CSV table of C-alpha atoms in Angstrom, one decimal:
chain,number,residue,atom,x,y,z
A,1,MET,CA,-78.7,12.5,-50.9
A,2,SER,CA,-78.8,15.4,-48.4
A,3,LYS,CA,-78.2,18.9,-49.6
A,4,GLY,CA,-75.1,19.5,-47.2
A,5,LYS,CA,-73.0,16.3,-48.0
A,6,ARG,CA,-71.2,15.8,-51.2
A,7,ARG,CA,-69.2,12.9,-52.5
A,8,PRO,CA,-65.7,13.7,-53.3
A,9,GLY,CA,-64.9,14.0,-56.9
A,10,ARG,CA,-62.3,13.0,-59.0
A,11,LYS,CA,-59.8,15.6,-57.9
A,12,GLY,CA,-60.7,14.6,-54.3
A,13,TRP,CA,-59.8,11.0,-54.9
A,14,ILE,CA,-56.5,11.8,-56.6
A,15,THR,CA,-55.6,14.1,-53.4
A,16,ILE,CA,-56.4,11.3,-51.0
A,17,VAL,CA,-54.3,8.7,-53.0
A,18,ALA,CA,-51.4,11.2,-52.9
A,19,VAL,CA,-51.6,11.7,-49.4
A,20,LEU,CA,-51.5,8.1,-48.7
A,21,ALA,CA,-48.6,7.5,-51.0
A,22,VAL,CA,-46.6,10.2,-49.2
A,23,ALA,CA,-47.4,8.6,-45.9
A,24,ALA,CA,-46.5,5.2,-46.9
A,25,PHE,CA,-43.1,6.4,-48.3
A,26,ALA,CA,-42.4,8.3,-45.1
A,27,LEU,CA,-43.2,5.2,-43.1
A,28,SER,CA,-40.9,2.8,-45.4
A,29,ARG,CA,-38.0,5.5,-45.1
A,30,ARG,CA,-38.5,5.8,-41.3
A,31,GLY,CA,-38.4,2.0,-41.0
A,32,GLY,CA,-35.2,1.8,-43.2
A,33,VAL,CA,-33.5,4.6,-41.2
A,34,ASP,CA,-34.5,2.8,-37.9
A,35,GLU,CA,-33.1,-0.6,-39.2
A,36,ASP,CA,-29.8,1.1,-40.4
A,37,LYS,CA,-29.4,2.7,-36.9
A,38,ASP,CA,-29.8,-0.4,-35.4
A,39,ALA,CA,-27.4,-2.2,-37.5
A,40,GLN,CA,-24.9,0.6,-36.9
A,41,LYS,CA,-25.6,0.3,-33.3
A,42,ASP,CA,-24.9,-3.5,-33.1
A,43,ALA,CA,-21.9,-3.4,-35.4
A,44,LEU,CA,-18.6,-4.5,-34.1
A,45,LYS,CA,-15.6,-2.3,-34.4
A,46,THR,CA,-13.1,-3.4,-37.1
A,47,ALA,CA,-9.7,-2.4,-38.3
A,48,LYS,CA,-7.9,-3.2,-41.5
A,49,VAL,CA,-4.5,-5.1,-41.7
A,50,GLU,CA,-1.8,-2.8,-43.1
A,51,THR,CA,1.9,-2.8,-43.7
A,52,GLY,CA,4.0,-0.9,-41.2
A,53,ASP,CA,6.5,-0.8,-38.6
A,54,VAL,CA,6.5,-2.4,-35.1
A,55,GLN,CA,8.6,-0.7,-32.2
A,56,VAL,CA,8.8,-2.5,-29.0
A,57,ARG,CA,8.7,0.1,-26.2
A,58,VAL,CA,8.2,-0.1,-22.5
A,59,SER,CA,7.0,3.0,-20.8
A,60,GLU,CA,7.4,3.3,-16.9
A,61,VAL,CA,7.8,5.8,-14.2
A,62,GLY,CA,10.8,5.6,-11.8
A,63,SER,CA,12.6,7.9,-9.4
A,64,VAL,CA,16.1,9.6,-9.3
A,65,GLU,CA,18.3,8.1,-6.7
A,66,PRO,CA,22.2,8.2,-5.8
A,67,GLN,CA,23.9,5.1,-6.7
A,68,VAL,CA,25.6,4.8,-3.2
A,69,LYS,CA,24.0,5.9,-0.2
A,70,VAL,CA,24.3,4.8,3.4
A,71,ASP,CA,22.0,5.1,6.4
A,72,VAL,CA,24.0,6.2,9.4
A,73,LYS,CA,22.8,5.0,12.8
A,74,SER,CA,24.3,4.9,16.3
A,75,VAL,CA,25.7,1.8,17.8
A,76,LEU,CA,24.1,3.0,21.2
A,77,SER,CA,20.6,4.0,22.1
A,78,GLY,CA,20.3,7.1,23.8
A,79,LYS,CA,19.4,10.8,23.3
A,80,VAL,CA,20.8,13.1,20.7
A,81,VAL,CA,22.7,15.9,22.3
A,82,ALA,CA,24.6,17.5,19.3
A,83,LEU,CA,23.9,17.6,15.7
A,84,MET,CA,26.7,19.1,13.4
A,85,VAL,CA,25.1,18.7,9.9
A,86,ARG,CA,22.2,19.9,8.0
A,87,GLU,CA,20.7,18.4,4.7
A,88,GLY,CA,22.8,19.5,1.9
A,89,ASP,CA,26.0,19.7,3.8
A,90,GLN,CA,29.2,18.0,2.4
A,91,VAL,CA,31.0,15.6,4.5
A,92,ARG,CA,34.1,13.7,4.7
A,93,LYS,CA,34.7,10.2,5.7
A,94,GLY,CA,35.1,10.0,9.8
A,95,GLN,CA,33.6,13.5,10.2
A,96,VAL,CA,31.5,13.7,13.4
A,97,ILE,CA,27.8,14.5,12.4
A,98,ALA,CA,26.1,13.8,15.7
A,99,GLN,CA,26.6,13.0,19.3
A,100,VAL,CA,24.4,10.6,21.3
A,101,GLU,CA,24.4,10.3,25.2
A,102,PRO,CA,23.7,6.7,25.9
A,103,ASP,CA,20.8,5.8,28.1
A,104,PRO,CA,21.6,5.0,31.8
A,105,SER,CA,21.2,1.2,31.3
A,106,GLN,CA,23.8,1.1,28.5
A,107,ALA,CA,26.1,3.4,30.3
A,108,ARG,CA,26.1,1.2,33.3
A,109,ASP,CA,27.0,-1.6,31.1
A,110,LEU,CA,29.8,0.2,29.4
A,111,ALA,CA,31.3,1.1,32.9
A,112,GLN,CA,30.9,-2.7,33.9
A,113,VAL,CA,32.9,-3.7,30.8
A,114,LYS,CA,35.6,-1.1,31.5
A,115,ASN,CA,35.8,-2.0,35.2
A,116,SER,CA,35.9,-5.8,34.6
A,117,VAL,CA,39.3,-5.2,32.7
A,118,THR,CA,40.8,-3.4,35.7
A,119,GLU,CA,39.3,-6.0,38.2
A,120,THR,CA,40.4,-8.9,36.3
A,121,GLU,CA,43.9,-7.6,35.8
A,122,ILE,CA,44.2,-7.1,39.7
A,123,ALA,CA,43.2,-10.6,40.3
A,124,LEU,CA,45.4,-12.0,37.5
A,125,ASN,CA,48.5,-10.3,39.0
A,126,GLU,CA,47.8,-11.6,42.4
A,127,ALA,CA,47.3,-15.1,41.3
A,128,ARG,CA,50.5,-14.8,39.3
A,129,ALA,CA,52.5,-13.7,42.2
A,130,THR,CA,51.2,-16.4,44.5
A,131,ASN,CA,51.8,-19.1,41.9
A,132,ASP,CA,55.3,-17.9,41.4
A,133,ARG,CA,55.9,-17.9,45.2
A,134,ASN,CA,54.5,-21.4,45.8
A,135,GLU,CA,56.4,-22.6,42.7
A,136,GLY,CA,59.6,-21.9,44.9
A,137,LEU,CA,58.2,-23.4,48.0
A,138,LYS,CA,57.4,-26.4,46.1
A,139,GLN,CA,60.9,-26.9,44.8
A,140,GLN,CA,62.1,-26.6,48.5
A,141,GLY,CA,59.7,-29.4,49.7
A,142,LEU,CA,57.9,-27.0,51.8
A,143,LEU,CA,54.5,-27.0,50.0
A,144,SER,CA,52.5,-30.1,49.1
A,145,LEU,CA,51.8,-31.2,45.5
A,146,GLN,CA,48.1,-30.8,46.0
A,147,ALA,CA,48.4,-27.3,47.3
A,148,ALA,CA,50.7,-26.4,44.4
A,149,LEU,CA,48.3,-27.8,41.9
A,150,GLU,CA,45.3,-25.7,43.3
A,151,MET,CA,47.2,-22.5,43.1
A,152,GLU,CA,48.3,-23.1,39.6
A,153,THR,CA,44.7,-23.7,38.6
A,154,ARG,CA,43.7,-20.5,40.2
A,155,PHE,CA,46.3,-18.7,38.2
A,156,LYS,CA,45.1,-20.1,35.1
A,157,SER,CA,41.4,-19.3,35.7
A,158,ALA,CA,42.3,-15.6,36.6
A,159,ARG,CA,44.1,-15.4,33.3
A,160,ALA,CA,41.2,-16.7,31.3
A,161,LEU,CA,38.9,-14.1,33.0
A,162,HIS,CA,41.2,-11.4,32.1
A,163,ASN,CA,41.7,-12.2,28.7
A,164,ALA,CA,37.7,-12.5,28.4
A,165,ALA,CA,37.2,-9.0,29.8
A,166,VAL,CA,40.0,-7.7,27.4
A,167,GLU,CA,38.1,-9.2,24.5
A,168,ARG,CA,34.8,-7.7,25.3
A,169,TYR,CA,36.5,-4.4,25.8
A,170,LYS,CA,38.0,-4.6,22.4
A,171,ILE,CA,34.6,-5.5,20.6
A,172,VAL,CA,32.9,-2.6,22.3
A,173,GLN,CA,35.8,-0.2,21.3
A,174,GLU,CA,35.9,-1.5,17.7
A,175,SER,CA,32.2,-0.9,17.3
A,176,GLY,CA,32.7,2.8,17.8
A,177,VAL,CA,31.6,3.2,21.5
A,178,PRO,CA,33.8,5.6,23.3
A,179,ILE,CA,34.2,3.3,26.2
A,180,ASN,CA,37.7,4.7,27.0
A,181,LEU,CA,36.6,8.5,26.8
A,182,VAL,CA,35.7,10.8,29.4
A,183,SER,CA,37.6,9.1,32.0
A,184,GLY,CA,36.3,9.9,35.6
A,185,SER,CA,33.0,11.6,34.3
A,186,SER,CA,29.6,10.1,34.5
A,187,THR,CA,28.8,11.4,31.2
A,188,GLN,CA,29.9,9.6,27.9
A,189,ARG,CA,29.1,10.8,24.5
A,190,LEU,CA,29.2,8.6,21.2
A,191,ASN,CA,30.4,10.2,18.2
A,192,VAL,CA,28.4,9.3,15.1
A,193,SER,CA,30.7,9.7,12.0
A,194,ALA,CA,30.1,9.8,8.3
A,195,PRO,CA,31.0,6.6,6.8
A,196,MET,CA,32.0,7.9,3.4
A,197,ASP,CA,32.5,11.3,1.3
A,198,GLY,CA,29.4,12.7,0.2
A,199,VAL,CA,26.3,14.8,0.9
A,200,ILE,CA,23.7,14.7,3.7
A,201,ILE,CA,20.5,14.2,1.6
A,202,ARG,CA,18.4,13.4,4.6
A,203,ARG,CA,18.6,14.1,8.4
A,204,SER,CA,16.0,12.1,10.1
A,205,VAL,CA,16.3,13.3,13.8
A,206,GLU,CA,16.4,16.6,15.6
A,207,LEU,CA,18.2,17.6,18.8
A,208,GLY,CA,16.9,15.9,21.8
A,209,ASP,CA,15.5,13.0,20.0
A,210,THR,CA,15.8,9.3,21.4
A,211,VAL,CA,17.3,6.9,19.0
A,212,THR,CA,17.5,3.1,19.2
A,213,SER,CA,20.8,1.2,18.5
A,214,GLY,CA,21.6,0.3,14.9
A,215,VAL,CA,23.2,-3.1,16.2
A,216,SER,CA,20.3,-4.2,18.2
A,217,SER,CA,18.7,-7.6,17.3
A,218,PHE,CA,15.1,-6.5,18.1
A,219,ASN,CA,14.9,-3.7,15.5
A,220,ALA,CA,16.8,-2.2,12.7
A,221,GLY,CA,17.6,1.1,14.7
A,222,THR,CA,16.8,4.8,14.1
A,223,ILE,CA,18.5,6.5,11.0
A,224,ILE,CA,20.1,9.7,12.1
A,225,ALA,CA,21.2,10.9,8.6
A,226,THR,CA,21.6,9.4,5.1
A,227,VAL,CA,25.0,10.3,3.3
A,228,ALA,CA,25.0,9.8,-0.5
A,229,ASP,CA,27.5,10.3,-3.5
A,230,VAL,CA,25.4,12.7,-5.6
A,231,GLU,CA,28.1,12.7,-8.3
A,232,THR,CA,26.7,9.5,-9.7
A,233,MET,CA,22.8,9.3,-9.9
A,234,ILE,CA,20.6,6.4,-11.3
A,235,ILE,CA,16.9,5.8,-12.1
A,236,LYS,CA,15.2,3.1,-10.0
A,237,ALA,CA,11.8,1.9,-11.3
A,238,GLY,CA,9.6,-1.3,-11.1
A,239,ILE,CA,8.7,-3.0,-14.6
A,240,ASN,CA,5.4,-5.0,-14.5
A,241,GLU,CA,6.0,-8.6,-15.1
A,242,VAL,CA,4.1,-8.7,-18.3
A,243,ASP,CA,6.7,-6.1,-19.8
A,244,ILE,CA,10.0,-7.5,-18.2
A,245,GLY,CA,10.4,-10.0,-21.2
A,246,LYS,CA,10.8,-7.0,-23.4
A,247,VAL,CA,13.7,-5.4,-21.3
A,248,ARG,CA,17.4,-6.9,-21.2
A,249,LEU,CA,20.8,-5.4,-19.8
A,250,GLY,CA,22.4,-2.7,-22.0
A,251,GLN,CA,19.1,-1.7,-23.5
A,252,GLU,CA,18.8,1.8,-24.7
A,253,VAL,CA,16.4,4.2,-22.4
A,254,LYS,CA,15.3,7.6,-23.0
A,255,ILE,CA,14.8,9.7,-19.8
A,256,THR,CA,12.7,12.7,-19.1
A,257,LEU,CA,11.9,14.4,-15.8
A,258,ASP,CA,8.7,15.9,-14.6
A,259,ALA,CA,10.7,18.8,-13.2
A,260,TYR,CA,12.3,19.7,-16.4
A,261,PRO,CA,10.2,18.3,-19.2
A,262,LYS,CA,12.4,19.8,-22.0
A,263,VAL,CA,15.6,18.3,-20.8
A,264,ARG,CA,16.5,14.7,-22.2
A,265,PHE,CA,18.7,12.2,-21.0
A,266,GLY,CA,20.0,9.1,-22.4
A,267,GLY,CA,20.7,5.8,-20.5
A,268,ARG,CA,21.1,2.2,-20.3
A,269,ILE,CA,19.5,-0.7,-18.4
A,270,GLY,CA,22.3,-1.5,-15.8
A,271,ARG,CA,20.6,-4.0,-13.5
A,272,ILE,CA,17.5,-6.1,-13.3
A,273,ALA,CA,16.3,-7.8,-10.1
A,274,PRO,CA,16.3,-11.6,-10.4
A,275,ALA,CA,13.1,-11.8,-8.3
A,276,ALA,CA,9.7,-10.1,-8.3
A,277,ARG,CA,8.2,-8.2,-5.6
A,278,LEU,CA,4.5,-7.1,-5.0
A,279,ASP,CA,3.7,-3.6,-5.6
A,280,ASP,CA,0.1,-2.8,-4.9
A,281,LYS,CA,-0.9,-6.5,-5.5
A,282,VAL,CA,1.0,-6.3,-8.8
A,283,LYS,CA,4.2,-8.2,-9.5
A,284,VAL,CA,7.0,-5.9,-10.6
A,285,PHE,CA,10.9,-6.4,-11.0
A,286,ASP,CA,13.1,-3.7,-10.1
A,287,VAL,CA,15.5,-2.2,-12.6
A,288,GLU,CA,18.3,0.3,-12.4
A,289,VAL,CA,19.0,2.7,-15.3
A,290,ASP,CA,22.5,4.1,-15.6
A,291,VAL,CA,22.2,7.8,-16.8
A,292,ASP,CA,24.8,8.6,-19.8
A,293,ARG,CA,25.2,12.2,-18.6
A,294,GLN,CA,25.1,13.5,-15.1
A,295,GLY,CA,23.6,17.0,-14.8
A,296,GLN,CA,22.5,19.5,-12.1
A,297,GLU,CA,18.9,18.7,-12.9
A,298,LEU,CA,19.2,15.3,-11.5
A,299,ARG,CA,18.1,15.3,-7.8
A,300,THR,CA,17.4,12.7,-5.4
A,301,GLY,CA,13.7,11.7,-5.3
A,302,MET,CA,12.6,13.3,-8.8
A,303,THR,CA,10.1,11.5,-10.9
A,304,ALA,CA,11.7,10.2,-14.2
A,305,ASN,CA,9.8,8.9,-17.1
A,306,LEU,CA,11.4,5.9,-18.9
A,307,ASP,CA,10.9,5.1,-22.4
A,308,VAL,CA,12.8,1.6,-22.8
A,309,VAL,CA,13.5,1.2,-26.7
A,310,GLY,CA,13.3,-2.4,-27.7
A,311,ASP,CA,13.6,-4.4,-31.0
A,312,ARG,CA,12.1,-2.9,-34.3
A,313,VAL,CA,10.8,-4.4,-37.7
A,314,SER,CA,9.9,-2.3,-40.9
A,315,GLY,CA,7.7,-3.0,-43.6
A,316,VAL,CA,5.7,-5.8,-42.2
A,317,LEU,CA,2.2,-6.9,-42.0
A,318,THR,CA,0.5,-5.5,-38.8
A,319,ALA,CA,-2.8,-5.7,-37.0
A,320,PRO,CA,-3.9,-4.1,-33.8
A,321,VAL,CA,-3.2,-6.0,-30.7
A,322,GLU,CA,-7.1,-5.8,-29.6
A,323,ALA,CA,-7.7,-8.0,-32.6
A,324,LEU,CA,-5.7,-11.0,-31.3
A,325,PHE,CA,-7.4,-13.4,-29.1
A,326,LYS,CA,-6.4,-16.9,-27.3
A,327,ARG,CA,-8.3,-20.0,-28.2
A,328,ASP,CA,-6.9,-23.2,-27.0
A,329,ASP,CA,-3.4,-21.8,-26.5
A,330,LYS,CA,-3.4,-20.4,-30.1
A,331,GLU,CA,-3.6,-16.9,-31.4
A,332,VAL,CA,-6.8,-16.4,-33.6
A,333,VAL,CA,-8.6,-13.3,-35.3
A,334,TYR,CA,-12.1,-12.7,-36.6
A,335,VAL,CA,-11.9,-11.8,-40.1
A,336,LYS,CA,-14.9,-9.8,-41.6
A,337,LYS,CA,-16.5,-11.8,-44.5
A,338,ALA,CA,-17.5,-9.9,-47.9
A,339,GLU,CA,-20.9,-8.5,-47.8
A,340,ALA,CA,-23.4,-10.3,-49.7
A,341,PRO,CA,-25.3,-7.9,-52.5
A,342,LYS,CA,-28.6,-6.5,-51.0
A,343,VAL,CA,-31.8,-7.8,-52.6
A,344,VAL,CA,-34.5,-5.1,-52.9
A,345,GLU,CA,-37.9,-6.6,-52.4
A,346,SER,CA,-40.8,-4.8,-54.2
A,347,LYS,CA,-44.0,-4.5,-52.2
A,348,GLY,CA,-47.3,-3.4,-53.2
A,349,PHE,CA,-48.5,-0.2,-51.9
A,350,PHE,CA,-51.2,-1.4,-49.3
A,351,ALA,CA,-48.5,-4.1,-48.3
A,352,SER,CA,-46.2,-1.4,-47.4
A,353,VAL,CA,-48.6,0.6,-45.4
A,354,PHE,CA,-50.5,-2.1,-43.8
A,355,ALA,CA,-48.0,-5.0,-43.1
A,356,ALA,CA,-49.8,-7.8,-41.4
A,357,ASP,CA,-46.9,-9.0,-39.1
A,358,LYS,CA,-43.7,-7.0,-39.3
A,359,ASP,CA,-42.2,-8.9,-36.4
A,360,ALA,CA,-42.5,-12.5,-37.7
A,361,LYS,CA,-39.4,-14.4,-37.5
A,362,PRO,CA,-38.1,-16.0,-40.8
A,363,ALA,CA,-38.0,-19.8,-40.8
A,364,GLY,CA,-34.8,-21.4,-39.9
A,365,GLU,CA,-33.5,-18.5,-38.0
A,366,VAL,CA,-29.8,-18.8,-36.9
A,367,ASP,CA,-29.0,-19.3,-33.1
A,368,GLU,CA,-28.0,-16.2,-31.3
A,369,LYS,CA,-24.6,-17.5,-30.1
A,370,ASP,CA,-23.7,-18.5,-33.7
A,371,LYS,CA,-24.8,-15.4,-35.2
A,372,TRP,CA,-21.3,-13.9,-35.4
A,373,LYS,CA,-20.4,-16.6,-38.1
A,374,GLU,CA,-22.6,-14.8,-40.7
A,375,LYS,CA,-20.2,-11.7,-40.7
A,376,PHE,CA,-17.0,-13.2,-39.2
A,377,GLU,CA,-14.5,-16.1,-40.0
A,378,LEU,CA,-12.4,-17.4,-37.2
A,379,ARG,CA,-8.9,-17.8,-38.5
A,380,GLU,CA,-5.5,-18.8,-36.7
A,381,VAL,CA,-2.5,-16.5,-37.0
A,382,GLU,CA,1.1,-16.5,-36.4
A,383,THR,CA,2.5,-13.3,-34.6
A,384,GLY,CA,6.1,-11.8,-34.2
A,385,LEU,CA,7.1,-8.5,-32.3
A,386,ALA,CA,4.2,-6.8,-30.6
A,387,SER,CA,4.2,-3.1,-29.4
A,388,PHE,CA,1.6,-1.7,-27.0
A,389,ASP,CA,-0.8,-0.9,-30.0
A,390,LYS,CA,-0.1,-3.3,-33.0
A,391,ALA,CA,1.7,-6.7,-33.6
A,392,GLU,CA,3.6,-8.2,-36.5
A,393,ILE,CA,1.4,-10.8,-38.5
A,394,VAL,CA,3.9,-13.6,-39.8
A,395,LYS,CA,1.2,-15.8,-41.2
A,396,GLY,CA,-2.6,-15.8,-41.6
A,397,LEU,CA,-3.8,-12.5,-43.0
A,398,LYS,CA,-3.6,-10.4,-46.0
A,399,VAL,CA,-3.3,-6.7,-46.5
A,400,GLY,CA,-6.6,-4.9,-46.7
A,401,GLU,CA,-8.7,-7.6,-44.6
A,402,GLU,CA,-10.8,-6.4,-41.8
A,403,VAL,CA,-10.6,-7.9,-38.4
A,404,ALA,CA,-12.7,-7.3,-35.4
A,405,VAL,CA,-11.1,-5.6,-32.5
A,406,GLU,CA,-14.0,-6.9,-30.1
A,407,ASP,CA,-14.8,-10.5,-29.3
A,408,PRO,CA,-17.8,-11.1,-31.7
A,409,THR,CA,-18.7,-14.3,-29.7
A,410,ARG,CA,-19.8,-12.3,-26.7
A,411,PRO,CA,-23.1,-10.7,-26.8
A,412,LYS,CA,-22.8,-6.8,-27.0
A,413,GLU,CA,-24.1,-5.0,-23.8
A,414,LYS,CA,-27.1,-2.8,-24.8
A,415,LYS,CA,-27.1,0.7,-23.4
A,416,SER,CA,-30.5,1.7,-21.9
A,417,ASN,CA,-32.5,4.9,-23.3
A,418,ASP,CA,-33.8,5.8,-20.0
């Protein structure tokens, strides 16, 4: 043996064995920790079945609106030449709020309607006088029967034309058009009046704007102003079709305003629309909430938060709504099975350190799609009332049981560590 090399003594061997033992223990602990982390990462979220209360509520956002409001339009197209009101002004029924000067074509039509009454009246008087004169000649035998008949027909035709002209005049006059005003002037002005007592909540035009008729068959007409009764305000909102079954007429509603978060209002469902409408590709039903107390805080267009209070049950078995699934038109849950006791396998020292094949799959491994059955049991349940977060369990579960709040039959998406 060379002089520079020495074989390890007894103490050296003891040190080597101790180091190897510590390394083996560290590796085994690290493997166990990694296994625990993987198990926790792959574990599904569960929740316990508990006894509690279920309160049905529907939360929605609406807007404050007057119960009665009317859009005021002109019966003639033309230019706005006078505006007598501003937004916020109080008006009385019949009060003039604007004046519109008809466009030339409509002014000409109005003149024709007015002149036709005069023209047909002159023609009628002439035909009547001729017919009366011819009646005397006919009785004296100085007029043929044929000529007398023609004159009588002419008189009846003139009377019919005059009656038609008068009817047209009345129709125009009753529609609010000032056909009999400004006699002898080429300028006519239509007075646009308030249809009811109220407040001008919106004025949509300015002086000099051109407006279209509100009685036109081609369009809805230009809104000059909106008059509303602000003494009675309501809340209008759209309830999603999935929640409309929880809402009924007369149901209590709690109301708060974004503008006045500390002010609380009470109300009740006063109207539910019989048909749904599409709102951003979602079907909603329009509802109106009657406010119990009218206050100065309620202003048109304000955002209102509605909390519709529904039925309530107390001291019942409850489970999260996320734990309920539909299978073949039945409600089911996945109940977590009781864990089997862990068996600790004793391994030799060198087997722990130098495992031959750690990744070898055990014989008879369960198919991946049925792996959930090792930890969960599929069970049909019967439910009662349901709120937005939990549901009443009528049959199928017991207090303390754990249910999956994720679908265990679907593979969990693995997050990348990159």
